[in-house]
Short mmCIF file of C-alpha atoms in Angstrom, two decimals:
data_model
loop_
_atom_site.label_atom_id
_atom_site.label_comp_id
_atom_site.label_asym_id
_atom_site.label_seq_id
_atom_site.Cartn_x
_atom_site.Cartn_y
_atom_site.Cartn_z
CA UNK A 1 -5.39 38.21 -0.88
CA UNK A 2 -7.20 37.06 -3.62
CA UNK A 3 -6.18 33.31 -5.19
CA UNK A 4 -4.75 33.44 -9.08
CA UNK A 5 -7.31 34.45 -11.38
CA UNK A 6 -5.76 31.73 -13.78
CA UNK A 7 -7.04 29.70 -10.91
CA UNK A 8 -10.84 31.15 -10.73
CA UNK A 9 -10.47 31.09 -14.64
CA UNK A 10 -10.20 27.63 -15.28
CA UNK A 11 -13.19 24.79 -15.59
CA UNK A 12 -13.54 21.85 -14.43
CA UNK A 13 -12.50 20.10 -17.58
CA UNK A 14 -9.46 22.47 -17.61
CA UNK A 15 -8.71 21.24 -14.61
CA UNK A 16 -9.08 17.83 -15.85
CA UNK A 17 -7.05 18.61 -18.69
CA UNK A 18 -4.45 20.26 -16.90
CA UNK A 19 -4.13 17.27 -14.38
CA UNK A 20 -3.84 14.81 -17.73
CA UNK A 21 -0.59 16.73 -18.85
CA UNK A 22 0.74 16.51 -15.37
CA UNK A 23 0.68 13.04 -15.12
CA UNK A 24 1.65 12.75 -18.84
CA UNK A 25 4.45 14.50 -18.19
CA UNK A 26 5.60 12.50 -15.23
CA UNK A 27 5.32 9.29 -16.98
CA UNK A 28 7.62 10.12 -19.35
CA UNK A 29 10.25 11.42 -17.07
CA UNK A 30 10.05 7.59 -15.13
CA UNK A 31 10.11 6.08 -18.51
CA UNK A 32 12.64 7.60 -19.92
CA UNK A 33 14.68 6.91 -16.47
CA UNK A 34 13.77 3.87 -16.39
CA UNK A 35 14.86 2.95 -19.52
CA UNK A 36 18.43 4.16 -18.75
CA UNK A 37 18.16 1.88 -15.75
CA UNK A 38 17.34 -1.11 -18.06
CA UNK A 39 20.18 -0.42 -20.23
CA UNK A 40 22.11 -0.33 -16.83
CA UNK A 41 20.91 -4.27 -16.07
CA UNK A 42 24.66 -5.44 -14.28
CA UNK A 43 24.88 -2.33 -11.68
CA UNK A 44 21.13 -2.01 -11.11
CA UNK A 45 21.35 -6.53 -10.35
CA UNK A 46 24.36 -7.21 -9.36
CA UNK A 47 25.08 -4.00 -7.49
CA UNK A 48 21.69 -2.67 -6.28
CA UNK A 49 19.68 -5.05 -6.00
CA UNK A 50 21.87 -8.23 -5.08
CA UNK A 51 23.90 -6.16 -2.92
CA UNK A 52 22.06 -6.86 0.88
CA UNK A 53 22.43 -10.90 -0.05
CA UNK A 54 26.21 -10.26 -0.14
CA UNK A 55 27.80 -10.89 3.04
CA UNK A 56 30.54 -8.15 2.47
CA UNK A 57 27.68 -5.83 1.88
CA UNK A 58 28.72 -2.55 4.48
CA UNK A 59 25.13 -3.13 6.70
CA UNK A 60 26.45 -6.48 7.63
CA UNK A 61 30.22 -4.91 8.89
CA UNK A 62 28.46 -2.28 11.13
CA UNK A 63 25.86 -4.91 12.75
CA UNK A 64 28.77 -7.58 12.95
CA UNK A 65 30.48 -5.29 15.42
CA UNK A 66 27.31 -3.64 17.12
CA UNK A 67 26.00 -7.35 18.29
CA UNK A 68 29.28 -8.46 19.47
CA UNK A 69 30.19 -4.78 21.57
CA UNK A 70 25.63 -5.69 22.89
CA UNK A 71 26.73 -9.31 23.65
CA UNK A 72 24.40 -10.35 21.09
CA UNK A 73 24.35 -13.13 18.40
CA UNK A 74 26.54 -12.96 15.39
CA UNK A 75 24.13 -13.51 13.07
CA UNK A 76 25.22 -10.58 10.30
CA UNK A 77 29.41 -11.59 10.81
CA UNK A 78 28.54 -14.85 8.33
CA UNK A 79 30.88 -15.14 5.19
CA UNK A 80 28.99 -17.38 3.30
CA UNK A 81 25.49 -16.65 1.02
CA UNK A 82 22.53 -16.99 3.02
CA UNK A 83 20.54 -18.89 -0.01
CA UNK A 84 20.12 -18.98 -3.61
CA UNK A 85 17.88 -16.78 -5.44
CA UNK A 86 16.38 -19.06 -8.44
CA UNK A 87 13.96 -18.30 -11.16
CA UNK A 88 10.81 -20.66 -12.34
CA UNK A 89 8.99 -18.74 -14.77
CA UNK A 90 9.86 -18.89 -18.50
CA UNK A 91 9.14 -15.25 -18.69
CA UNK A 92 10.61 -14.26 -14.77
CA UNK A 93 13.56 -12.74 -15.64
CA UNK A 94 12.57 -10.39 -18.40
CA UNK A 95 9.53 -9.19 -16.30
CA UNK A 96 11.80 -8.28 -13.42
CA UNK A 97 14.09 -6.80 -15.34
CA UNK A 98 11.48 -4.65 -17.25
CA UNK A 99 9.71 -4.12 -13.44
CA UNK A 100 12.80 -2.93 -11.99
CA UNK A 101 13.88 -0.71 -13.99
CA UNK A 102 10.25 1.37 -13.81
CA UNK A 103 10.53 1.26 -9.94
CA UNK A 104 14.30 2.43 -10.58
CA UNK A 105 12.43 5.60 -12.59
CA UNK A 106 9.85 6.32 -10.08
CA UNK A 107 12.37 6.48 -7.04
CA UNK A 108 15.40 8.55 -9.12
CA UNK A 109 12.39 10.85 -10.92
CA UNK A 110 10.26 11.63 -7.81
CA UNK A 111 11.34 14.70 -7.42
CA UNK A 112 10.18 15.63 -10.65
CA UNK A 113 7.51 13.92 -10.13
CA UNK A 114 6.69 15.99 -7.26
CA UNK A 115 7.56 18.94 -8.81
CA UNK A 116 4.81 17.96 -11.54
CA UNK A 117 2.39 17.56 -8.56
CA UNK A 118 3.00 20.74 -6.95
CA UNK A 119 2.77 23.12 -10.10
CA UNK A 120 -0.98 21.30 -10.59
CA UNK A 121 -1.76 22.00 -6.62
CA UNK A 122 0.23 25.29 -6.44
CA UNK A 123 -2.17 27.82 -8.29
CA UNK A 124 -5.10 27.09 -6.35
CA UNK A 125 -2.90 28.15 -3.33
CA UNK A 126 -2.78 32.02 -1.66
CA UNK A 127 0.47 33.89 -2.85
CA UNK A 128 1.71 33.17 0.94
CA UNK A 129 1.35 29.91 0.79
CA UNK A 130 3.16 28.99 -2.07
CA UNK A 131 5.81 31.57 -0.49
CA UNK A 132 5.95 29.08 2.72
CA UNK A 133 6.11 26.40 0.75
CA UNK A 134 8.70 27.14 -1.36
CA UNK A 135 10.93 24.35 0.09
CA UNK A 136 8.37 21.92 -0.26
CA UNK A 137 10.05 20.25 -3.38
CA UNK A 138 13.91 19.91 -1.74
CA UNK A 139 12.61 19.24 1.61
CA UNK A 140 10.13 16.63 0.42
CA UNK A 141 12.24 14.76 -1.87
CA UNK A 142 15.44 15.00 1.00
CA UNK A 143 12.98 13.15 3.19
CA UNK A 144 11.76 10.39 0.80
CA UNK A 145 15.82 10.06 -0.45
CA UNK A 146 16.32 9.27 3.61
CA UNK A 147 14.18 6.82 4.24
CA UNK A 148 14.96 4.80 0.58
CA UNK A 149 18.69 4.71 1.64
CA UNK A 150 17.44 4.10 5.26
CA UNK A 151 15.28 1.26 3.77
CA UNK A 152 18.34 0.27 1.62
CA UNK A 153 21.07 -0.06 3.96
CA UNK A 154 19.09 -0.82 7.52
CA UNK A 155 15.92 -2.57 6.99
CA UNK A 156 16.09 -4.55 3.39
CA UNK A 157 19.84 -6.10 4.87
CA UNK A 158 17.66 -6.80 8.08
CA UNK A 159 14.56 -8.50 6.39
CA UNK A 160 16.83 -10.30 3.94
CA UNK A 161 19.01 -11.77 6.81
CA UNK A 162 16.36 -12.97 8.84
CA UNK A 163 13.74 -14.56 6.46
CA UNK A 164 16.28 -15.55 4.22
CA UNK A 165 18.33 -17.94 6.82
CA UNK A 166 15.01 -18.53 8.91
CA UNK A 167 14.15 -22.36 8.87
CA UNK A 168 11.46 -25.11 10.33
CA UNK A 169 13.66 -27.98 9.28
CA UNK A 170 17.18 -29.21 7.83
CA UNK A 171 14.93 -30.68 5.32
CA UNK A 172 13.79 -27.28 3.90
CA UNK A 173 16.10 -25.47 1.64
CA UNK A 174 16.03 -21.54 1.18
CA UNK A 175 15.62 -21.10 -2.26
CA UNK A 176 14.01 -17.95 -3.13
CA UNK A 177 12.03 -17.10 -6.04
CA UNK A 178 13.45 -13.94 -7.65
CA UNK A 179 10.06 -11.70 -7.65
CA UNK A 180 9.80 -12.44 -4.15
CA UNK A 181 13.56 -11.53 -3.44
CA UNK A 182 12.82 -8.04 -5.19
CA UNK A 183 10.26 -7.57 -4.10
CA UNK A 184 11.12 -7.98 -0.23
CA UNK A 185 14.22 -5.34 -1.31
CA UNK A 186 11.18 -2.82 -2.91
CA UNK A 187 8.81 -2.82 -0.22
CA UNK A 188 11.56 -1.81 2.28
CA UNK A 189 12.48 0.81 0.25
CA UNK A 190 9.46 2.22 -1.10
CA UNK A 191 7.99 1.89 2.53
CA UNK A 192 10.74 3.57 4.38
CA UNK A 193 10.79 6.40 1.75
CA UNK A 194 6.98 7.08 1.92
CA UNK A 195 6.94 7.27 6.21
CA UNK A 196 10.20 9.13 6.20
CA UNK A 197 7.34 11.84 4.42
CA UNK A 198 5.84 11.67 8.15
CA UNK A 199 6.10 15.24 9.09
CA UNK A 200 5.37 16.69 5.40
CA UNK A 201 1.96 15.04 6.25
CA UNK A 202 1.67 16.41 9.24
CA UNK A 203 2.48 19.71 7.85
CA UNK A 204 -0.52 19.68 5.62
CA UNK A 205 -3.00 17.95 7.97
CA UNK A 206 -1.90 20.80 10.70
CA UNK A 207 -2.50 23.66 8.10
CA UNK A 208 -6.53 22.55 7.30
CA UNK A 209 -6.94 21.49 11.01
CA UNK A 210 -7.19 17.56 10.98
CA UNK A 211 -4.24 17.38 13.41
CA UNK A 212 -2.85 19.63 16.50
CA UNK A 213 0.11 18.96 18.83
CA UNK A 214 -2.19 18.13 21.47
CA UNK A 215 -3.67 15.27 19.76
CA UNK A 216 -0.44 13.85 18.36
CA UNK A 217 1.40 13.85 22.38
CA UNK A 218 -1.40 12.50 23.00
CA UNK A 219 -1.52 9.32 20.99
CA UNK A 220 2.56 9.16 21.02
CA UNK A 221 2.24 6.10 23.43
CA UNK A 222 -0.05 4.26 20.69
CA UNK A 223 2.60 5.79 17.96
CA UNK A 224 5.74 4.11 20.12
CA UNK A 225 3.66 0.58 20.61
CA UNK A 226 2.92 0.51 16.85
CA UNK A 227 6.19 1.58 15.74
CA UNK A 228 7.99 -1.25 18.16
CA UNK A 229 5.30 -3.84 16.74
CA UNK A 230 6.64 -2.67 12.83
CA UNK A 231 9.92 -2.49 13.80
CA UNK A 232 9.22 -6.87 15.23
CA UNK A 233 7.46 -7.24 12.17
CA UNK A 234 10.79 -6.43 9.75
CA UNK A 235 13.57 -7.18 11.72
CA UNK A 236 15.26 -10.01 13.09
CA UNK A 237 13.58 -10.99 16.91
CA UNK A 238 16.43 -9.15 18.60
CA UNK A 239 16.39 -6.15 20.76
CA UNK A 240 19.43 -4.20 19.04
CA UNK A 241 17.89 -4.48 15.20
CA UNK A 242 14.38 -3.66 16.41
CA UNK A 243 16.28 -0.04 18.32
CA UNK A 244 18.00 0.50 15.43
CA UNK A 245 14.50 0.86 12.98
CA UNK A 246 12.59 2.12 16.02
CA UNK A 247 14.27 4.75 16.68
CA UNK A 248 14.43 7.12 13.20
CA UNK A 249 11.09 6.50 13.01
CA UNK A 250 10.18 8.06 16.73
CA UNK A 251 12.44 11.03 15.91
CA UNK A 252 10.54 11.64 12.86
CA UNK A 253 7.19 11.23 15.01
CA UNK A 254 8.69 13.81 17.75
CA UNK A 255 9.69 16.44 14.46
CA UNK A 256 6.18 15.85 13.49
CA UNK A 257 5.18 16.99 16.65
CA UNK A 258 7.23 20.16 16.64
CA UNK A 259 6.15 21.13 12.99
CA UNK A 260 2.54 21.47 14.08
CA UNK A 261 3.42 23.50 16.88
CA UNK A 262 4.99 26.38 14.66
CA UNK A 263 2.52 25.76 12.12
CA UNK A 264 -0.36 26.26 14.60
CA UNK A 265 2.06 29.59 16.50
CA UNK A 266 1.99 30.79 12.66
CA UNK A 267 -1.44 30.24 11.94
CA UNK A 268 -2.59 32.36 15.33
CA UNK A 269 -0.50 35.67 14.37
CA UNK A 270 -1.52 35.43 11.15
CA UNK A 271 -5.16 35.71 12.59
CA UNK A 272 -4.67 38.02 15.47
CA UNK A 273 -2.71 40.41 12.87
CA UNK A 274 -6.05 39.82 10.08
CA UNK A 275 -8.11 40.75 13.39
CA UNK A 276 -6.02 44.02 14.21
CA UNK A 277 -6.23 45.21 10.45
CA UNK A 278 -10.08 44.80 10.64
#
């Protein structure tokens, strides 16, 4: 079956054009987000993003119990603020503020931003495959929703914890600058939500042939020792906090694994079936 004749149709510079509304498009929708967020200063501070310093914060109730029933250290039952967060730029407020918020559009508005992203991709596509992908939006956004609360509630409380009580001396105060506070929350979000997209990829690199389910079983032991070095890298240096990120993170790499095996089963009777018609 023949692609969209829209799609055979259109120029390059169309398709220049085309992409330029796209993206237009999707910049407003995190601006205009974002500037509800900014209005929303007190929940998106005080709530959001202050909430892993708090010690009442829900992360730090769960862990509290699950190092105590491991026979670990209590280092998440404290009651007390684990250090100050302080501002020395004239200007550091307002930026993060104004920062913030934009992040705060991109994360709420990806699915429309995605949605933005696939009607550009989508006409170049056979009529089948936009009919298999027809989930692509929910299940894509789902995913990246996952791993931001996943980043939210498990590894930002984790990161902040450790670094933020971690010391060389009595002499040495924690006081942490505010864009480096934020920022520490952001990556862990961001990050989790963009490998929590692990098996969309693999979905794609399966259907033009970069990746099989041989080679990914193959390279799962490299997969586990990265994965366990990442998981060191963010968490605190004990055994139950480096589990609890390691293993979402394998599960996702096992789905992966899975989704290229029905993609490749599909991909065969679709060309033993083309074969038969010839």
């Amino acid at each position: 079956m023949a692609k969209s004749s829209e799609a055979n149709e259109m120029s390059f510079l169309d398709h220049l054009e085309e992409l330029r509304w796209h993206l237009i498009r999707s910049t407003l929708a995190v601006v205009i987000i974002g500037s509800v967020a900014f209005l929303m200063k007190d929940f998106i501070f005080d709530t959001v993003i202050f909430g892993p310093k708090k010690p009442d914060f829900p992360t730090y109730g769960v862990f509290c119990k699950l190092s105590k029933m491991l026979g670990f250290s209590e280092a998440f039952c404290g009651t007390e603020p684990i250090f100050r967060v302080q501002s020395r730029v004239m200007a550091g407020q307002f930026s993060a503020h104004i920062w913030t918020s934009i992040w705060a559009g991109f994360i709420v508005g990806f699915p429309y931003v995605l949605y933005e992203m696939w009607k550009f991709i989508s006409p170049g596509l056979y009529e089948k495959e936009r009919k298999n992908s027809r989930g692509f939006i929910f299940v894509a956004s789902f995913l990246f929703f996952l791993g931001v609360l996943f980043g939210y509630y498990v590894v930002a409380p984790l990161s902040i914890n450790f670094l933020g009580s971690y010391t060389v001396s009595k002499e040495v105060f924690n006081d942490i600058d505010l864009s480096s506070y934020i920022s520490t929350v952001r990556a862990s979000v961001i990050a989790c939500g963009l490998i929590f997209e692990l098996p969309i990829i693999i979905f794609f690199l399966t259907k033009v042939g970069l990746v099989t389910p041989e080679i990914l079983r193959k390279y799962r032991k490299i997969a586990l020792v990265i994965v366990l070095i990442l998981s060191a890298v963010i968490t605190p240096p004990d055994v139950a906090s480096q589990i609890v990120v390691a293993v979402p993170i394998l599960i996702l790499y096992q789905i992966s694994i899975y989704i290229s095996k029905v993609v490749l089963k599909r991909e065969a009777k679709k060309a033993s079936k083309n074969v038969r018609s010839s």
